[in-house]
Coordinates of C-alpha atoms and ligand atoms in Angstrom, one line a residue:
M1 CA 14.3 -1.3 72.5
S2 CA 15.1 -5.0 72.0
K3 CA 18.0 -6.2 69.9
I4 CA 19.0 -9.5 68.3
I5 CA 22.3 -10.9 69.4
I6 CA 24.0 -13.5 67.2
E7 CA 27.1 -15.7 67.9
G8 CA 28.1 -16.4 64.3
G9 CA 29.7 -19.5 62.8
R10 CA 27.2 -22.2 63.4
K11 CA 26.1 -24.3 60.4
L12 CA 22.3 -24.4 60.1
E13 CA 20.8 -27.9 59.8
G14 CA 17.2 -29.2 59.8
A15 CA 13.9 -28.0 58.5
V16 CA 12.0 -24.7 58.8
R17 CA 8.5 -23.8 57.8
V18 CA 7.7 -20.6 56.0
H19 CA 4.6 -18.6 57.1
G20 CA 2.0 -17.0 54.9
S21 CA 3.0 -14.2 52.6
K22 CA 2.9 -10.6 53.9
N23 CA 2.6 -9.1 50.5
A24 CA -0.2 -11.5 49.6
V25 CA -2.2 -11.0 52.8
L26 CA -2.0 -7.2 52.8
P27 CA -4.1 -6.7 49.7
I28 CA -6.3 -9.6 50.8
L29 CA -7.0 -7.7 54.0
A30 CA -8.0 -4.7 51.9
A31 CA -10.3 -7.0 49.9
T32 CA -12.1 -8.1 53.0
V33 CA -13.9 -4.6 52.9
L34 CA -15.6 -5.6 49.7
N35 CA -18.0 -8.5 50.5
G36 CA -19.8 -6.9 53.5
G37 CA -19.6 -10.4 55.1
K38 CA -17.3 -12.9 56.6
N39 CA -13.7 -13.5 55.6
V40 CA -11.7 -16.4 57.0
I41 CA -8.0 -16.2 56.2
Y42 CA -5.8 -19.2 57.1
D43 CA -2.1 -19.0 57.7
C44 CA -2.2 -15.3 58.2
P45 CA 1.2 -14.2 59.5
K46 CA 1.3 -12.3 62.8
L47 CA 3.3 -9.3 61.6
K48 CA 3.4 -5.6 62.4
D49 CA 2.1 -4.7 58.9
V50 CA -0.8 -7.1 59.4
Y51 CA -1.7 -5.6 62.7
A52 CA -1.5 -2.1 61.1
S53 CA -4.0 -3.3 58.5
L54 CA -6.3 -4.7 61.2
E55 CA -6.3 -1.3 62.9
I56 CA -7.5 0.2 59.6
L57 CA -10.2 -2.4 59.3
K58 CA -11.3 -1.8 62.9
C59 CA -11.3 2.0 62.3
L60 CA -13.6 1.4 59.2
G61 CA -16.0 -0.6 61.4
C62 CA -15.0 -4.2 60.7
N63 CA -15.0 -6.9 63.4
V64 CA -11.7 -8.7 63.6
S65 CA -10.7 -11.8 65.6
W66 CA -7.9 -14.5 65.6
E67 CA -8.0 -18.2 66.2
G68 CA -4.4 -19.2 66.2
N69 CA -3.1 -18.1 62.8
T70 CA -6.6 -18.0 61.3
L71 CA -7.9 -14.5 61.0
I72 CA -11.6 -13.7 60.8
V73 CA -12.7 -10.3 59.4
D74 CA -16.4 -9.4 59.3
S75 CA -16.9 -6.4 57.1
Q76 CA -20.7 -6.2 57.3
T77 CA -20.6 -3.4 59.8
I78 CA -18.4 -0.9 57.9
S79 CA -19.4 2.6 59.1
T80 CA -16.9 5.0 57.5
H81 CA -14.9 5.5 54.3
Y82 CA -12.2 7.5 56.1
I83 CA -8.7 6.4 57.2
P84 CA -6.9 8.9 59.4
E85 CA -3.3 10.0 59.1
N86 CA -1.9 8.1 62.1
L87 CA -3.1 4.8 60.7
M88 CA -1.9 5.5 57.1
R89 CA 1.5 6.5 58.4
E90 CA 2.0 3.1 60.0
M91 CA 2.4 1.4 56.6
R92 CA 3.0 2.9 53.2
S93 CA 1.2 0.1 51.4
S94 CA -2.1 0.9 53.1
I95 CA -2.8 2.8 49.8
I96 CA -4.3 -0.5 48.6
F97 CA -7.3 0.2 50.9
L98 CA -8.2 3.0 48.5
G99 CA -9.6 0.8 45.7
A100 CA -11.5 -1.5 48.1
I101 CA -13.1 1.4 50.0
I102 CA -14.1 3.2 46.8
A103 CA -15.7 0.0 45.5
R104 CA -17.7 -0.7 48.6
C105 CA -18.6 2.9 49.7
R106 CA -18.3 4.9 46.4
N107 CA -16.3 7.4 48.5
A108 CA -12.9 7.2 50.2
I109 CA -10.8 9.7 52.1
I110 CA -7.3 8.6 53.2
S111 CA -4.3 10.5 54.3
Y112 CA -1.5 10.7 51.7
P113 CA 0.9 7.9 52.3
G114 CA 4.1 10.0 51.7
G115 CA 7.6 8.5 51.5
C116 CA 9.1 5.6 53.4
E117 CA 12.5 4.1 54.3
L118 CA 13.0 3.0 50.7
G119 CA 12.8 6.5 49.3
P120 CA 9.9 8.5 47.8
R121 CA 7.0 6.1 47.0
P122 CA 4.9 7.8 44.3
I123 CA 1.3 6.7 43.7
D124 CA 0.9 8.5 40.3
L125 CA 0.1 5.2 38.6
H126 CA -2.7 4.5 41.0
I127 CA -4.2 8.0 40.7
K128 CA -3.9 8.0 36.9
A129 CA -5.8 4.7 36.7
F130 CA -8.5 5.8 39.1
K131 CA -9.1 8.9 37.1
Q132 CA -9.5 6.7 34.0
L133 CA -12.1 4.8 35.9
G134 CA -14.1 7.9 36.3
I135 CA -13.2 8.4 40.0
K136 CA -13.1 12.1 41.0
I137 CA -10.0 12.7 43.0
D138 CA -9.1 15.7 45.1
E139 CA -5.6 15.8 46.6
S140 CA -5.2 18.6 49.1
H141 CA -4.1 19.2 52.7
G142 CA -2.3 15.8 52.7
Y143 CA -5.4 13.9 52.0
I144 CA -6.7 12.0 48.9
S145 CA -10.5 12.2 48.6
C146 CA -12.2 10.0 46.0
K147 CA -15.8 9.9 44.8
V148 CA -17.6 7.9 42.1
D149 CA -21.1 7.0 41.2
N150 CA -20.4 4.2 38.8
I151 CA -16.9 3.0 37.9
E152 CA -16.4 3.6 34.2
C153 CA -14.8 0.4 33.0
D154 CA -12.0 0.8 30.6
S155 CA -8.7 -0.5 29.2
I156 CA -6.0 0.6 31.5
H157 CA -2.3 0.4 30.5
L158 CA 0.2 0.8 33.3
D159 CA 3.4 2.6 32.3
F160 CA 5.2 0.3 34.8
P161 CA 4.0 -3.0 36.1
S162 CA 3.4 -1.7 39.6
V163 CA 2.3 -4.3 42.1
G164 CA 0.2 -1.9 44.3
A165 CA -1.4 -0.2 41.3
T166 CA -2.4 -3.5 39.7
E167 CA -4.0 -4.6 43.0
N168 CA -5.7 -1.3 43.6
I169 CA -7.4 -1.4 40.1
M170 CA -8.5 -5.0 40.6
L171 CA -10.1 -4.1 44.0
A172 CA -11.7 -0.9 42.6
C173 CA -13.3 -2.8 39.6
V174 CA -14.7 -5.9 41.3
L175 CA -18.1 -4.4 42.0
S176 CA -18.5 -2.5 38.7
N177 CA -21.0 -2.8 35.8
G178 CA -18.7 -3.8 33.0
I179 CA -15.3 -5.2 31.9
T180 CA -11.9 -3.6 32.7
T181 CA -8.6 -4.8 31.4
I182 CA -5.2 -4.0 32.8
S183 CA -2.3 -4.3 30.4
N184 CA 1.3 -4.3 31.5
A185 CA 0.0 -5.6 34.8
A186 CA 2.4 -6.8 37.5
K187 CA 2.8 -10.6 37.4
E188 CA 3.8 -11.3 41.0
P189 CA 2.5 -14.5 42.6
E190 CA 0.8 -12.2 45.2
I191 CA -1.4 -10.8 42.4
V192 CA -2.5 -14.3 41.5
D193 CA -3.4 -14.9 45.2
L194 CA -5.5 -11.8 45.3
Q195 CA -7.3 -12.9 42.1
D196 CA -8.0 -16.3 43.7
Y197 CA -9.3 -14.6 46.9
L198 CA -11.6 -12.3 45.0
N199 CA -12.9 -15.1 42.7
K200 CA -13.7 -17.2 45.8
M201 CA -15.8 -14.2 46.9
G202 CA -17.7 -14.3 43.6
A203 CA -15.6 -11.9 41.5
K204 CA -14.9 -12.6 37.9
I205 CA -11.2 -11.9 37.3
C206 CA -8.8 -13.8 35.0
G207 CA -5.3 -13.3 33.7
A208 CA -3.4 -12.7 37.0
G209 CA 0.2 -13.9 36.6
T210 CA 0.2 -12.6 33.0
S211 CA 0.6 -9.1 31.8
V212 CA -3.2 -8.7 31.0
I213 CA -5.8 -9.0 33.7
T214 CA -9.5 -8.8 32.9
I215 CA -12.0 -7.9 35.6
E216 CA -15.7 -8.4 34.8
G217 CA -17.7 -6.5 37.4
V218 CA -20.3 -8.3 39.6
K219 CA -23.2 -7.0 41.6
S220 CA -22.5 -8.6 44.9
L221 CA -20.0 -10.8 46.7
K222 CA -20.2 -13.6 49.3
D223 CA -18.4 -14.9 52.4
V224 CA -14.9 -16.4 51.7
C225 CA -12.3 -18.8 53.2
H226 CA -8.8 -18.8 51.9
T227 CA -5.2 -20.0 52.7
V228 CA -2.6 -17.4 52.0
I229 CA 0.3 -18.4 49.7
P230 CA 3.7 -19.0 51.4
D231 CA 6.0 -16.0 51.7
R232 CA 8.7 -16.5 48.9
I233 CA 10.9 -13.7 50.4
V234 CA 10.9 -15.3 53.9
A235 CA 11.8 -18.6 52.1
A236 CA 14.6 -16.8 50.3
S237 CA 15.9 -15.4 53.6
Y238 CA 16.1 -18.9 55.2
L239 CA 17.9 -20.2 52.1
A240 CA 20.3 -17.2 52.3
A241 CA 20.8 -18.0 56.1
T242 CA 21.6 -21.6 55.2
A243 CA 24.0 -20.6 52.4
I244 CA 26.0 -18.2 54.5
T245 CA 26.6 -20.8 57.2
G246 CA 27.5 -23.6 54.8
G247 CA 24.6 -25.7 56.2
T248 CA 21.9 -28.0 54.9
V249 CA 18.3 -27.0 55.5
T250 CA 14.9 -27.9 54.1
V251 CA 12.6 -24.9 53.7
E252 CA 9.1 -26.2 54.0
N253 CA 5.7 -24.8 52.8
I254 CA 6.9 -23.1 49.6
M255 CA 5.6 -23.1 46.1
P256 CA 8.6 -24.0 43.9
L257 CA 7.2 -22.1 40.9
H258 CA 7.2 -18.8 42.9
M259 CA 10.8 -19.5 44.0
Q260 CA 12.4 -20.0 40.5
P261 CA 14.0 -16.6 40.2
I262 CA 15.6 -17.1 43.6
I263 CA 16.5 -20.7 43.1
S264 CA 18.3 -19.9 39.9
V265 CA 20.6 -17.3 41.7
F266 CA 21.5 -19.8 44.5
K267 CA 22.4 -22.3 41.7
D268 CA 24.5 -19.6 40.0
C269 CA 26.3 -19.4 43.4
G270 CA 27.3 -23.1 42.9
L271 CA 25.0 -24.4 45.7
D272 CA 23.1 -27.6 45.5
I273 CA 19.3 -27.3 45.6
T274 CA 16.7 -30.1 45.6
E275 CA 13.2 -29.2 44.9
D276 CA 10.1 -31.1 46.1
K277 CA 6.4 -30.3 45.7
T278 CA 6.2 -28.0 48.7
S279 CA 9.8 -27.7 49.9
I280 CA 13.4 -27.0 48.9
T281 CA 16.6 -28.3 50.4
L282 CA 19.7 -26.2 50.1
D283 CA 23.0 -27.9 50.6
A284 CA 25.7 -25.2 51.0
K285 CA 28.8 -27.3 51.6
K286 CA 30.6 -25.8 48.6
Q287 CA 32.3 -22.4 48.5
I288 CA 29.9 -19.7 47.4
H289 CA 30.7 -18.5 43.8
Q290 CA 30.5 -14.8 42.9
I291 CA 27.7 -13.7 40.4
D292 CA 28.7 -11.6 37.5
F293 CA 25.6 -9.4 37.4
L294 CA 22.4 -9.7 39.4
R295 CA 19.5 -7.3 38.6
T296 CA 16.4 -6.8 40.6
L297 CA 13.4 -6.7 38.3
P298 CA 9.6 -7.1 38.4
H299 CA 8.5 -10.8 38.6
P300 CA 9.6 -13.2 37.2
G301 CA 12.9 -11.3 37.5
F302 CA 14.9 -11.5 40.8
P303 CA 12.9 -9.8 43.5
T304 CA 14.1 -6.6 45.1
D305 CA 12.9 -7.9 48.4
A306 CA 15.5 -10.6 48.3
Q307 CA 18.4 -8.2 47.4
A308 CA 19.7 -7.6 50.9
P309 CA 19.6 -11.3 52.0
I310 CA 21.5 -12.3 48.8
M311 CA 24.0 -9.5 49.2
A312 CA 24.9 -10.8 52.6
V313 CA 25.6 -14.2 51.0
L314 CA 27.7 -12.7 48.2
S315 CA 29.8 -10.7 50.7
I316 CA 31.6 -14.0 51.4
A317 CA 31.7 -15.3 47.8
D318 CA 34.9 -16.3 46.1
G319 CA 35.1 -13.1 43.9
T320 CA 33.4 -9.9 42.9
S321 CA 29.6 -9.7 42.3
I322 CA 27.7 -6.8 40.8
I323 CA 24.2 -6.1 41.9
A324 CA 21.9 -3.6 40.2
E325 CA 18.9 -2.4 42.3
N326 CA 16.3 -1.3 39.7
M327 CA 13.1 -1.1 41.8
F328 CA 13.8 1.3 44.7
E329 CA 16.3 4.1 44.7
N330 CA 17.1 3.8 48.4
R331 CA 17.5 0.1 49.0
F332 CA 21.2 -0.1 49.7
K333 CA 21.1 1.3 53.3
H334 CA 22.2 -2.1 54.7
V335 CA 25.5 -1.7 52.9
A336 CA 27.1 0.7 55.3
E337 CA 26.1 -1.7 58.2
L338 CA 27.5 -4.7 56.3
A339 CA 30.8 -2.7 55.9
R340 CA 30.9 -2.4 59.7
M341 CA 31.0 -6.2 59.7
G342 CA 33.9 -6.3 57.3
A343 CA 32.1 -6.6 54.0
D344 CA 33.8 -5.0 51.0
I345 CA 31.0 -3.3 49.1
K346 CA 31.1 -0.1 47.0
I347 CA 28.0 1.7 45.8
D348 CA 27.6 3.8 42.7
G349 CA 24.0 4.9 42.3
R350 CA 21.9 1.8 41.8
I351 CA 25.0 -0.5 41.4
A352 CA 26.7 -2.3 44.3
I353 CA 30.1 -3.9 43.7
V354 CA 30.5 -6.7 46.3
R355 CA 34.0 -8.1 46.7
G356 CA 33.8 -11.4 48.6
V357 CA 35.8 -11.6 51.9
K358 CA 36.8 -14.8 53.7
R359 CA 34.5 -14.2 56.7
L360 CA 32.5 -11.3 58.3
S361 CA 33.2 -10.1 61.8
G362 CA 30.7 -9.4 64.5
A363 CA 29.7 -5.8 65.1
K364 CA 26.9 -3.6 66.4
V365 CA 24.6 -2.7 63.5
T366 CA 21.3 -1.0 62.9
A367 CA 18.6 -2.0 60.5
T368 CA 16.7 0.8 58.7
D369 CA 14.3 -1.2 56.6
L370 CA 12.6 -4.6 56.6
R371 CA 14.8 -6.7 54.2
G372 CA 17.9 -4.9 55.3
A373 CA 17.2 -6.2 58.8
A374 CA 17.0 -9.7 57.5
G375 CA 20.2 -9.2 55.5
L376 CA 22.1 -8.0 58.6
I377 CA 20.9 -11.0 60.7
I378 CA 21.9 -13.4 57.9
A379 CA 25.4 -11.7 57.8
G380 CA 25.6 -12.1 61.6
L381 CA 25.1 -15.9 61.3
N382 CA 28.5 -16.0 59.4
A383 CA 30.4 -13.4 61.4
E384 CA 33.1 -14.2 63.8
G385 CA 32.2 -13.2 67.3
E386 CA 29.1 -11.4 68.4
T387 CA 26.7 -9.3 66.2
E388 CA 24.1 -7.1 67.7
V389 CA 21.3 -6.0 65.4
D390 CA 19.2 -2.9 66.4
G391 CA 16.1 -1.6 64.6
L392 CA 14.0 -4.7 65.0
C393 CA 10.7 -2.7 64.4
H394 CA 11.6 -3.1 60.7
L395 CA 12.2 -6.9 61.0
D396 CA 8.9 -7.4 62.8
R397 CA 7.0 -5.8 59.8
G398 CA 7.6 -8.9 57.7
Y399 CA 9.1 -11.9 59.6
E400 CA 7.2 -13.9 62.3
N401 CA 9.6 -15.3 64.9
F402 CA 12.6 -15.1 62.6
E403 CA 15.1 -15.6 65.4
G404 CA 13.1 -18.5 67.0
N405 CA 13.0 -20.3 63.6
L406 CA 16.7 -19.7 63.1
Q407 CA 17.4 -21.0 66.6
S408 CA 15.4 -24.2 65.8
I409 CA 17.8 -25.0 63.0
G410 CA 20.9 -24.4 65.0
A411 CA 21.7 -20.7 65.1
K412 CA 22.9 -19.1 68.3
I413 CA 20.6 -16.2 68.3
I414 CA 18.5 -14.4 70.9
R415 CA 16.4 -11.3 71.2
R416 CA 16.8 -9.3 74.4
Ligands
EPU509 N1 5.9 3.4 41.4 C1 5.7 4.6 40.8 N2 4.4 5.1 40.8 C2 3.4 4.4 41.3 C3 3.6 3.1 41.9 C4 4.9 2.6 41.9 O1 6.6 5.3 40.3 O2 2.2 4.9 41.3 C5 7.3 2.9 41.4 C6 7.8 2.7 42.9 O3 8.3 3.9 43.4 C7 8.9 1.7 42.8 C8 8.3 0.8 41.6 O4 7.4 1.5 40.9 O5 10.1 2.3 42.4 C9 7.7 -0.5 42.1 O6 6.6 -0.2 43.0 P1 5.4 -1.2 43.1 O7 4.1 -0.4 43.0 O8 5.5 -2.4 42.2 O9 5.6 -1.7 44.6 P2 4.6 -1.7 45.8 O10 3.3 -2.2 45.4 O11 4.7 -0.3 46.4 C10 5.2 -4.1 46.5 C11 5.7 -4.8 47.8 C12 7.1 -4.4 48.0 C13 7.9 -4.9 46.9 C14 7.4 -4.3 45.6 C15 8.1 -4.7 44.3 C16 3.6 -5.0 49.0 C17 2.9 -4.6 50.2 N3 4.8 -4.4 48.9 O12 5.3 -2.7 46.8 O13 7.5 -5.1 49.2 O14 9.3 -4.5 47.0 O15 6.0 -4.6 45.4 O16 8.0 -6.1 44.2 O17 3.2 -5.8 48.3 C18 8.8 -5.6 51.1 O18 8.0 -6.5 51.4 O19 9.9 -5.4 51.8 C19 8.4 -4.6 50.1 C20 8.9 -3.4 50.0

């Protein structure tokens, strides 16, 4: 098992480019099932979760090929509506294939996704919405079997603005015979990218990015080419890495509008940020200020996926910060590892109290989830001495060449 070794204390300087968004491309990969044709996806990140999705697409009968970071999926040859357990277990978010397979095949059988490293991951909102669309669902022996003749278009209200449920409903309704509205829909930028992708295919969807999305069903879809939006969480991670080392870095290929909830927190930390059309420069020469109260919330609130990276930064702030994790109940696992590095953090339920220390110290730590892995590496960039980060299978789910990019802006970091 490889590890990342970091010699902390080097200021990051220069420019780094952000790759395409994992959480945008995963539902787009599910959407490739819909058109029965060619899908060309530019700036597709080479990540473990993307490869897991490609295995599902191949299992369904799609042809998949790469040209650099361009992915080509041909879904004309789909031959089954069944995803076996071993493929579903690879990635919890593969539940978003359900809507697309139902739409294309009118039947879908997938293994139940179960829990994950972030705690139990219920799919009750997906199931409730599907039932409202007239889809017959049988949940037994660890499988979800769905069947529908015609989607019964309806007004669906989500009790919580779930990203995955919003995407699944959009996918399920694209090829229907009427109009479906989703209220209290998730407003994340990745939902807007999915709408753009589907509309390029010939779908008629509007409202993504607001809390009401309208899907007017169409009869058929066509070939599509699309560039995935940049990954705002990867961008946030490079900003956090810059902040914790007191460096100055330009993070390129970002959409400033997507970054506002993150930029505002770095500004609250007293750091200087300059925004350009497609880049942000963070100058972290000043001491990092504590933050009174930071809450993770659905977009446009502060994203839960950036919580671990920002916690690493706040662990060396000039006072005490309070972080409330409102999205996932088990998303503080990195805290015990940060403590091994000298961070002073107490947890009470969903609240973390982070008392800033002068500097972290290098230690052997183990990542147990994706964003926690990034948080630990960011902490290692500050720590005195050597930090060894284990559990890289989690990092590789969402960051392409993280250590290589950090190296290119001055970090002393290697994987071995
Ligand atoms: N929830 C339910 N019932 C449901 C669906 C969700 O109770 O039927 C709860 C979840 O348990 C969770 C909350 O609602 O507590 C939010 O879940 P949501 O459905 O919005 O999240 P998701 O679609 O499962 C996506 C991202 C996550 C990101 C969240 C929140 C993808 C592939 N995943 O997950 O990304 O944290 O939205 O923004 O888009 C990550 O990249 O590290 C990651 C975990």
